[in-house]
PDB file of C-alpha atoms and ligand atoms in Angstrom:
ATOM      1  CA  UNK D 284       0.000   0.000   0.000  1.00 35.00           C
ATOM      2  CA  UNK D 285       1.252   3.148  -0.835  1.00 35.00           C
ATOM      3  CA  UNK D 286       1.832   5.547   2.433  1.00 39.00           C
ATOM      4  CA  UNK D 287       1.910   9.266   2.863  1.00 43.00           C
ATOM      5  CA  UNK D 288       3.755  10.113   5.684  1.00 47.00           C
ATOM      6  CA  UNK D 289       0.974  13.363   7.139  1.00 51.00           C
ATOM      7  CA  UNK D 290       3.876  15.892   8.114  1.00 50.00           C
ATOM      8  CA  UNK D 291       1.212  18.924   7.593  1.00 48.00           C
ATOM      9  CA  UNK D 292      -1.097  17.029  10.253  1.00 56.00           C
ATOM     10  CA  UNK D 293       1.545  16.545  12.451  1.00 51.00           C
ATOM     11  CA  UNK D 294       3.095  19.266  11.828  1.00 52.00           C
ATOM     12  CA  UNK D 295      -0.070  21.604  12.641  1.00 53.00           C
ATOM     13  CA  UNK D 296      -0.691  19.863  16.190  1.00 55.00           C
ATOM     14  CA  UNK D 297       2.751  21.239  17.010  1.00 53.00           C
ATOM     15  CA  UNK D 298       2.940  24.640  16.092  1.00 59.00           C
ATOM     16  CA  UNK D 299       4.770  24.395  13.096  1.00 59.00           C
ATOM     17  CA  UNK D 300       7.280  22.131  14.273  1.00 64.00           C
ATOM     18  CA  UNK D 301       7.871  18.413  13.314  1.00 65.00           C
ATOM     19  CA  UNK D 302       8.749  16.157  16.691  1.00 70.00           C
ATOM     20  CA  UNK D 303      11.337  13.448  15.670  1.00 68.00           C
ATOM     21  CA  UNK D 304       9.624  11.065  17.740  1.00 69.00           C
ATOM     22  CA  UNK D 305       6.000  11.448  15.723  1.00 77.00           C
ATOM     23  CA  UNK D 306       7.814  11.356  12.577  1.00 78.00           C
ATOM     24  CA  UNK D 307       9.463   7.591  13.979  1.00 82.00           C
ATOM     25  CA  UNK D 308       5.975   6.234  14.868  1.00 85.00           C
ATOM     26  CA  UNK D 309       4.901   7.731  10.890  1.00 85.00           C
ATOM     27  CA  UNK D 310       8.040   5.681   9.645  1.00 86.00           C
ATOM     28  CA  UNK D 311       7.293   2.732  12.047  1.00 89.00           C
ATOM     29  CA  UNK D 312       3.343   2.634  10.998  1.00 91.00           C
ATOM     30  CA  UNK D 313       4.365   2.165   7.389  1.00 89.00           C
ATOM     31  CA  UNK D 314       5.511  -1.487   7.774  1.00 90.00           C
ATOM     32  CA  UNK D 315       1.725  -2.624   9.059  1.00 92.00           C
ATOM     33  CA  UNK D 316      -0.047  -0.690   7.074  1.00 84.00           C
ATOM     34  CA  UNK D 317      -0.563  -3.129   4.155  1.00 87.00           C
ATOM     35  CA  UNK D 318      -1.600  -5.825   6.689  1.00 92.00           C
ATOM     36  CA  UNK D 319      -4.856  -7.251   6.086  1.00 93.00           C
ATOM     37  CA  UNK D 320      -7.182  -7.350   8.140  1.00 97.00           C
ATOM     38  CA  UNK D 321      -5.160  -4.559  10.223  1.00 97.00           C
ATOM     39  CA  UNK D 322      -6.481  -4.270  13.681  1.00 98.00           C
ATOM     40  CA  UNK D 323      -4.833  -2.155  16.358  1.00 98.00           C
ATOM     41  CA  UNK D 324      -5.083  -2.830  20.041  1.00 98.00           C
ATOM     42  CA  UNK D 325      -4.394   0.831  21.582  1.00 98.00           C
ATOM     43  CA  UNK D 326      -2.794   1.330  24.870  1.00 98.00           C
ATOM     44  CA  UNK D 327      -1.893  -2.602  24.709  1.00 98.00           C
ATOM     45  CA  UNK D 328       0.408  -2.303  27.751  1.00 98.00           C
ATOM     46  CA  UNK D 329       1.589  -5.602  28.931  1.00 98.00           C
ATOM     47  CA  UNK D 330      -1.105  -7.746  26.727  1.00 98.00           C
ATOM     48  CA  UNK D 331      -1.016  -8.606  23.264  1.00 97.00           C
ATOM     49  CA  UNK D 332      -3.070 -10.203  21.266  1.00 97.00           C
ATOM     50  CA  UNK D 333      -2.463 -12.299  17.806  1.00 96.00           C
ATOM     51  CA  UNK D 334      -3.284 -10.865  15.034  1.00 95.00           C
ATOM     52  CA  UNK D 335      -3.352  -7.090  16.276  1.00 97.00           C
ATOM     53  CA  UNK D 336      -0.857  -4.580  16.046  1.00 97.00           C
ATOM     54  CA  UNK D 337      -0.438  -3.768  19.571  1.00 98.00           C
ATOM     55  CA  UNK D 338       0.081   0.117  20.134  1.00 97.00           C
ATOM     56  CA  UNK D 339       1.886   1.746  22.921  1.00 97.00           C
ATOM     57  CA  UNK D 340       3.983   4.702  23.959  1.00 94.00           C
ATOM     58  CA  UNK D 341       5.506   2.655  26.726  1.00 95.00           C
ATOM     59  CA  UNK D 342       6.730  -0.880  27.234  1.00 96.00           C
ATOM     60  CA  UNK D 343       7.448  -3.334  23.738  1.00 95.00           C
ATOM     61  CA  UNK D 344       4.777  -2.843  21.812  1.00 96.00           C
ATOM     62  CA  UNK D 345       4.753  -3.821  17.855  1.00 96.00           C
ATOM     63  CA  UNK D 346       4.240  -0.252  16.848  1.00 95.00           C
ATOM     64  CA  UNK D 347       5.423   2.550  19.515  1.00 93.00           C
ATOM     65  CA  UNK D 348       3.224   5.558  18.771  1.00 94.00           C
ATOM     66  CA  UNK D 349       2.255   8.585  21.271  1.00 93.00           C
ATOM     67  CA  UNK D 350      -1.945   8.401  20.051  1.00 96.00           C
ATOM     68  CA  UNK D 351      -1.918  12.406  21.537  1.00 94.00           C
ATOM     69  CA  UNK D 352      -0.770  12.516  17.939  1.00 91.00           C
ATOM     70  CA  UNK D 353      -2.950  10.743  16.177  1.00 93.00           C
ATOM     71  CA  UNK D 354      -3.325   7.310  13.621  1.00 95.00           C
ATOM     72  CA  UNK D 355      -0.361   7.729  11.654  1.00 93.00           C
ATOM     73  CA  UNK D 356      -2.159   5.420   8.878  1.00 93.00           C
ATOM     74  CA  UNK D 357      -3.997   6.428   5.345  1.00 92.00           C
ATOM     75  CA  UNK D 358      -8.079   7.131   5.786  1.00 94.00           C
ATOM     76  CA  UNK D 359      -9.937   3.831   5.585  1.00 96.00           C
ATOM     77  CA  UNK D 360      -7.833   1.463   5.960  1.00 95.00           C
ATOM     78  CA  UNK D 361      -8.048  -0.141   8.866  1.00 97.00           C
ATOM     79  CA  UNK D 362     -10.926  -3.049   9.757  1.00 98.00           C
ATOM     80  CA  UNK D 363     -10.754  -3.357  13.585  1.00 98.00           C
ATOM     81  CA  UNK D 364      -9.332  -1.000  16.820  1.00 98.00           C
ATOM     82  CA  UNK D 365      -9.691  -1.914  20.502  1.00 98.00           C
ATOM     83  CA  UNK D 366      -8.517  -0.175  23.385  1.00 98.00           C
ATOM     84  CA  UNK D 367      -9.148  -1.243  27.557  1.00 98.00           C
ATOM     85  CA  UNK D 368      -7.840   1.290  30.265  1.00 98.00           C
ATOM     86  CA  UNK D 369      -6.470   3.512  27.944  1.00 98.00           C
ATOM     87  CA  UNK D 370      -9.166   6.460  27.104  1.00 98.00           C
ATOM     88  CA  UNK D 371      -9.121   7.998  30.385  1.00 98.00           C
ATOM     89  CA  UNK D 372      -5.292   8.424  29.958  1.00 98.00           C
ATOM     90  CA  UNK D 373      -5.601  11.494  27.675  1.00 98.00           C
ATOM     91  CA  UNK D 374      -7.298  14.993  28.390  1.00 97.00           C
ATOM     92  CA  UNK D 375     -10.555  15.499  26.718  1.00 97.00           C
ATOM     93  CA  UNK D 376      -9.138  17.348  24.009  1.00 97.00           C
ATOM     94  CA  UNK D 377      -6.393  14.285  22.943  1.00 97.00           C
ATOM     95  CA  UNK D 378      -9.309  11.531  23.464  1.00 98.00           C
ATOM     96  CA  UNK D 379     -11.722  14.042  20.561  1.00 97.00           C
ATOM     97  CA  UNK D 380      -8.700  13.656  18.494  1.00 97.00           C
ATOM     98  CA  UNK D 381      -8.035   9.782  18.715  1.00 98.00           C
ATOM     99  CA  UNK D 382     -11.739   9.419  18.350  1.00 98.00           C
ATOM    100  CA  UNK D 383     -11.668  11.007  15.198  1.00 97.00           C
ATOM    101  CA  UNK D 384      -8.543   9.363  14.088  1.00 97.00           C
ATOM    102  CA  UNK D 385     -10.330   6.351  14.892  1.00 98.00           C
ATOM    103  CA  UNK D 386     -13.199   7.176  12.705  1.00 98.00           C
ATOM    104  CA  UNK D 387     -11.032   8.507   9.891  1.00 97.00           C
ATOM    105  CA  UNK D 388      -8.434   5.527   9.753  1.00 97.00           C
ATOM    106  CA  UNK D 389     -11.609   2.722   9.923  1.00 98.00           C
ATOM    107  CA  UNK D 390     -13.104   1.356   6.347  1.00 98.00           C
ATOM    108  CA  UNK D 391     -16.866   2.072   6.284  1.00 98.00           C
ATOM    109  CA  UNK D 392     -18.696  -0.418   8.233  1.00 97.00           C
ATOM    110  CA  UNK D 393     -14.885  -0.714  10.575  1.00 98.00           C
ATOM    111  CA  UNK D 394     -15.782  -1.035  14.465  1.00 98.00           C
ATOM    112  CA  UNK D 395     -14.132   0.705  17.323  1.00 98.00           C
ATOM    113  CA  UNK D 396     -14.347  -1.217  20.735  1.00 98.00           C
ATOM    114  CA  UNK D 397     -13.718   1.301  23.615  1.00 98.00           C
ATOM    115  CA  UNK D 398     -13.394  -0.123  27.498  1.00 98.00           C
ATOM    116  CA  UNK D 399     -13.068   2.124  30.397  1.00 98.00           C
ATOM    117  CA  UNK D 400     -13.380   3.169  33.913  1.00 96.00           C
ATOM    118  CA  UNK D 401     -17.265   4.204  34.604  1.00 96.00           C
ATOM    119  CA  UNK D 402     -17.852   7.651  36.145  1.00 97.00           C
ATOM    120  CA  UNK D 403     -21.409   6.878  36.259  1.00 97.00           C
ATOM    121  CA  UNK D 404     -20.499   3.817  38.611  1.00 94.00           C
ATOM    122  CA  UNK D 405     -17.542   5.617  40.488  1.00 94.00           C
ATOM    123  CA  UNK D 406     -19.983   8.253  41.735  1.00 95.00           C
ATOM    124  CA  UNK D 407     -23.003   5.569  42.389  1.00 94.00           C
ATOM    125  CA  UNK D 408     -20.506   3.359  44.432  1.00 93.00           C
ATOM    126  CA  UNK D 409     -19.067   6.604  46.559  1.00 94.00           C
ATOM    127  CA  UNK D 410     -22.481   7.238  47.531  1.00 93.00           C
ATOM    128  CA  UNK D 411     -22.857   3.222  48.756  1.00 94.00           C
ATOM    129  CA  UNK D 412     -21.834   0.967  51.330  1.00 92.00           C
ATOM    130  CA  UNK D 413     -20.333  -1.616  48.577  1.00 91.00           C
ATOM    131  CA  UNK D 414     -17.685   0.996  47.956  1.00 92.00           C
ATOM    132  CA  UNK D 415     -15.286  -0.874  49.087  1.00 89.00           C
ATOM    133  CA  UNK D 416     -16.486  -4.024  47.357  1.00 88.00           C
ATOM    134  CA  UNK D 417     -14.051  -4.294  44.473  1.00 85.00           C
ATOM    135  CA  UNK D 418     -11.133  -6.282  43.560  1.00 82.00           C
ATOM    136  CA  UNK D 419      -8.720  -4.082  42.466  1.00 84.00           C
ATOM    137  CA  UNK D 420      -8.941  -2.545  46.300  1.00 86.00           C
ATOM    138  CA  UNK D 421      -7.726  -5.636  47.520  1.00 85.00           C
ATOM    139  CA  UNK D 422      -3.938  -4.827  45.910  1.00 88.00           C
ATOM    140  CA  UNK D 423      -1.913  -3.907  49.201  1.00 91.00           C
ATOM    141  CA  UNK D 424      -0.460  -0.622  47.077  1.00 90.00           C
ATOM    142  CA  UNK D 425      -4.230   0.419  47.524  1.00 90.00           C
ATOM    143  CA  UNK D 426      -4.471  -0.412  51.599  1.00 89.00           C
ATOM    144  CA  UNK D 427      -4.856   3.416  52.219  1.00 92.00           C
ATOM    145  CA  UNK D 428      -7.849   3.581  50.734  1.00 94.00           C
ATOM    146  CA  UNK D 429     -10.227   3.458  53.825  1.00 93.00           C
ATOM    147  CA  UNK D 430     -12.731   5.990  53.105  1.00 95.00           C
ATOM    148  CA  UNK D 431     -15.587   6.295  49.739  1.00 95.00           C
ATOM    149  CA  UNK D 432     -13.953   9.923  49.496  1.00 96.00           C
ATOM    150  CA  UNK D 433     -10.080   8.485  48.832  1.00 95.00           C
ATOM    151  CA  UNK D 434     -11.605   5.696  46.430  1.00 93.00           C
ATOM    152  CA  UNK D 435     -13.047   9.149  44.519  1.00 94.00           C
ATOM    153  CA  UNK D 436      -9.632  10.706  44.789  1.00 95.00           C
ATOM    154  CA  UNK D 437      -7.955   7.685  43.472  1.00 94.00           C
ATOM    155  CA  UNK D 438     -10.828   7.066  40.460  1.00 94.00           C
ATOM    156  CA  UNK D 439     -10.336  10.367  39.101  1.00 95.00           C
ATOM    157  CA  UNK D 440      -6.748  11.271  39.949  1.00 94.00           C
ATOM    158  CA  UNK D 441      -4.754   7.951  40.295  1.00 92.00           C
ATOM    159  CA  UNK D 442      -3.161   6.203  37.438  1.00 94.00           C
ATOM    160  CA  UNK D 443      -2.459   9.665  35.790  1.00 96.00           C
ATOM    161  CA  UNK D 444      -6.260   9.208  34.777  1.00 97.00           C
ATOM    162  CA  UNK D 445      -7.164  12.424  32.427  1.00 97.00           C
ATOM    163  CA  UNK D 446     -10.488  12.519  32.356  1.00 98.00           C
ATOM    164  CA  UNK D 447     -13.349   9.739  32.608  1.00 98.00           C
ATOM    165  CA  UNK D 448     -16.166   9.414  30.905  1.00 98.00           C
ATOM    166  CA  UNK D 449     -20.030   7.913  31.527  1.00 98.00           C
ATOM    167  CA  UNK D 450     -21.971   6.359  28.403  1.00 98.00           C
ATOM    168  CA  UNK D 451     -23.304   9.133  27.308  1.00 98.00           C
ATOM    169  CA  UNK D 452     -20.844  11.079  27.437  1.00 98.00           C
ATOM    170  CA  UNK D 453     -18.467   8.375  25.479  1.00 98.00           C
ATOM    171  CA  UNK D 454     -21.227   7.960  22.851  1.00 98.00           C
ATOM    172  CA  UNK D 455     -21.627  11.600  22.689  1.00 98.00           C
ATOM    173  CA  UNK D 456     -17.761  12.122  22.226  1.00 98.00           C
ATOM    174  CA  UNK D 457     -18.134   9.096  19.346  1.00 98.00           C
ATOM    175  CA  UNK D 458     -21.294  10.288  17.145  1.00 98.00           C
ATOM    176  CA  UNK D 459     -19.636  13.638  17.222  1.00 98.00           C
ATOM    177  CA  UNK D 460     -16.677  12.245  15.565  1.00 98.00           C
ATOM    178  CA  UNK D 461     -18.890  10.787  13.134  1.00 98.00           C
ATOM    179  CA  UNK D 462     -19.414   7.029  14.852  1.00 98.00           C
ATOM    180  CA  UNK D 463     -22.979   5.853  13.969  1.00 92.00           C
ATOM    181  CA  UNK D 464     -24.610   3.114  15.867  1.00 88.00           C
ATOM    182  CA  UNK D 465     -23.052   3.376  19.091  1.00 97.00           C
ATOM    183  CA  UNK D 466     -24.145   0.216  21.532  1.00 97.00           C
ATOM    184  CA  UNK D 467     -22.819  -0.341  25.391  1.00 98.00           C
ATOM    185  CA  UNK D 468     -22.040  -4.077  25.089  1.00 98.00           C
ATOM    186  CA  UNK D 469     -21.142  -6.804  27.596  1.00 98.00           C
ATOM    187  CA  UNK D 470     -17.849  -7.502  28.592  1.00 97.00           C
ATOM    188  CA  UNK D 471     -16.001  -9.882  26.772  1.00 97.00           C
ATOM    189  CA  UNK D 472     -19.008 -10.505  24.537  1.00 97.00           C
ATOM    190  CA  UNK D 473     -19.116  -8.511  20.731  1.00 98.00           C
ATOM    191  CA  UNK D 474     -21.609  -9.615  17.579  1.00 97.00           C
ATOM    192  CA  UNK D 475     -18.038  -9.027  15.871  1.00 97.00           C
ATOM    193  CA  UNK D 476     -16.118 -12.441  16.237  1.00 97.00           C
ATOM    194  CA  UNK D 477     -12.324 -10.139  16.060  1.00 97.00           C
ATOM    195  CA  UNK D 478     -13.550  -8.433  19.628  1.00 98.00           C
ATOM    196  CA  UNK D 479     -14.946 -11.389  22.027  1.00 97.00           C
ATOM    197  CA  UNK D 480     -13.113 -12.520  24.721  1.00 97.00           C
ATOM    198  CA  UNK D 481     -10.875  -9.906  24.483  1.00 97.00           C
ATOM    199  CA  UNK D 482     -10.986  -7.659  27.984  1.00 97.00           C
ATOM    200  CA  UNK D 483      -8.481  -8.652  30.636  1.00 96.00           C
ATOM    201  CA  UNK D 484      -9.840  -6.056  33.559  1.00 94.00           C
ATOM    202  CA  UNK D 485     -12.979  -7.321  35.607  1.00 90.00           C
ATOM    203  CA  UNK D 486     -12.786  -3.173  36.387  1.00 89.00           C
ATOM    204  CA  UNK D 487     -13.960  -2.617  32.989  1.00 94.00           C
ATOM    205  CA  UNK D 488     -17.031  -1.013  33.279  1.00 94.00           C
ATOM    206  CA  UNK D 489     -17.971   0.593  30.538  1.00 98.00           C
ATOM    207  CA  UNK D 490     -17.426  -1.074  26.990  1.00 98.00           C
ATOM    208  CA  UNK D 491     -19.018   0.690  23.666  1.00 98.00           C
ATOM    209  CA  UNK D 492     -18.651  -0.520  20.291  1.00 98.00           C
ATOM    210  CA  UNK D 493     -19.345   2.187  17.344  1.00 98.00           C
ATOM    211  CA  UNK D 494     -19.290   1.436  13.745  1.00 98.00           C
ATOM    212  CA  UNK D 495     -18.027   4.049  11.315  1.00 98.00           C
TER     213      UNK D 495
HETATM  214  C1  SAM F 263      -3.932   1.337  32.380  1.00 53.15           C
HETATM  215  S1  SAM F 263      -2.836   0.911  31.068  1.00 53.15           S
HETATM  216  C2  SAM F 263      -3.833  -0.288  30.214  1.00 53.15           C
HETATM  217  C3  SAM F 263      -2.999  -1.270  29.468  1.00 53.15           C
HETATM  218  C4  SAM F 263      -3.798  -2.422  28.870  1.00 53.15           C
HETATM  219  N1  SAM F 263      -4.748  -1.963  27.877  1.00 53.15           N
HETATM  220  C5  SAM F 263      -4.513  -3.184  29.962  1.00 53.15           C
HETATM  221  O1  SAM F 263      -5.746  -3.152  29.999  1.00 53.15           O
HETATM  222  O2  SAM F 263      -3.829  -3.783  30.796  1.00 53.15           O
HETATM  223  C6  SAM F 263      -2.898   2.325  29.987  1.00 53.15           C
HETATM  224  C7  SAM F 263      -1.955   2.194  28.811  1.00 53.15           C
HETATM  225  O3  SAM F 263      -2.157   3.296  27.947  1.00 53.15           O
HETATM  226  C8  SAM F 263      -0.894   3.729  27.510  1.00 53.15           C
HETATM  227  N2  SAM F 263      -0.984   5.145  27.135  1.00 53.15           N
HETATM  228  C9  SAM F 263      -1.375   6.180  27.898  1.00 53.15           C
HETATM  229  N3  SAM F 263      -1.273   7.329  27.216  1.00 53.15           N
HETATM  230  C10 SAM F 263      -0.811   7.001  25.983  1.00 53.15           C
HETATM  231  C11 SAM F 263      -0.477   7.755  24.830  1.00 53.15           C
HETATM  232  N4  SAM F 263      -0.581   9.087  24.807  1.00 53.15           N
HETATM  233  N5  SAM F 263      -0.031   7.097  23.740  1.00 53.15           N
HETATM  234  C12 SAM F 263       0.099   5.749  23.755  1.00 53.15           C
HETATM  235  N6  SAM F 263      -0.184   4.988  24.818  1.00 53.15           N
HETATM  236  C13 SAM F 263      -0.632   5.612  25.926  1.00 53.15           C
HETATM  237  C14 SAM F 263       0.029   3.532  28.693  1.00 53.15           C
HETATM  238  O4  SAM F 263       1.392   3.485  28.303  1.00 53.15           O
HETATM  239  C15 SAM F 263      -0.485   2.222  29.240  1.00 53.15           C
HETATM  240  O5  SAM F 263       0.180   1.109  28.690  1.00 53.15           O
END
């Protein structure tokens, strides 16, 4: 496939100024982006999955990309992208962008799988006795959490979290990126064969799939 590297687009986000480090991940993107199906699993962390090209700006991913920056791929031409737990990592404004990135890089008809954190169920559990009824509270790094106010603290602070998001706000943020048919779906569960089975955090609240 022939590639473009977008220098205007990136250059534009920075004032004028190319970063060496966006223009790698351009360079870097070009040897996936004839892959078919391509399928990118953003914010992959520590998992990977088969059959993905697994983005990250940290750790050993197969394609190291900051996504503040955007899809360095041509429009349409990718079939699949998932993220978990990596959303509420970037400010509103950088989460519009990938959204829209997201929508431009997907063919027509391409599906964007989106897991997070759920405000809606941060706020319903600080206002609850279960508050302290989840799993990831057990973790000993997480013992000083004694009160429904730190466990609010933590949700929206901790983790370098950037900003979280409910369902309608996420579906919002998607249809005004141009996403059509945005659906909250089960965890680990998808109509799409490429996404079941393929969230690793019970934590996972919130899961929306939106077609393009
Ligand atoms: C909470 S971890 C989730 C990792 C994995 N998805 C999981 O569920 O275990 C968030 C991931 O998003 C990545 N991340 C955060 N901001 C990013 C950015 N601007 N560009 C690329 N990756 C980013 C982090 O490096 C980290 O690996």
């Amino acid at each position: 496939m022939a590639y473009e590297l977008n220098i205007p687009t990136a250059a534009s986000m920075l004032g004028g100024e190319v970063n060496p480090l966006i223009a790698e991940g351009y360079v870097a993107a070009q040897k996936f982006a004839g892959l078919r199906p391509l399928r990118l699993h953003l914010g992959c962390g520590t998992v990977r999955f088969a059959e993905w090209v697994n983005v990250d700006m940290d750790g050993e991913p197969d394609l190291r990309l900051d996504l503040r920056y955007g899809l360095p791929f041509p429009d349409a031409c990718v079939d699949a992208i998932h993220s978990e737990h990596m959303l509420e990592h970037l400010s509103q404004a950088d989460g519009r962008l990938l959204m829209s990135e997201a929508h431009r890089v997907l063919k027509p008809g391409g599906v964007v799988r989106i897991g997070v954190p759920d405000l809606a169920e941060i706020v319903r559990r600080y206002d609850s006795a279960d508050w302290r009824d989840q799993a990831w509270i057990a973790d000993p790094n997480f013992d000083w959490i004694d009160t429904p106010v730190a466990l609010i603290n933590v949700a929206f602070r901790g983790w370098e979290h950037q900003y979280l998001y409910d369902e309608g706000e996420l579906r919002r943020r998607l249809l005004a990126a141009g996403f059509t048919g945005v659906e909250r779906v089960e965890w680990g569960k998808s109509a799409h064969p490429e996404f079941a089975g393929l969230e690793t955090r019970p934590e996972t609240d919130l899961i929306v799939e939106a077609v393009k």
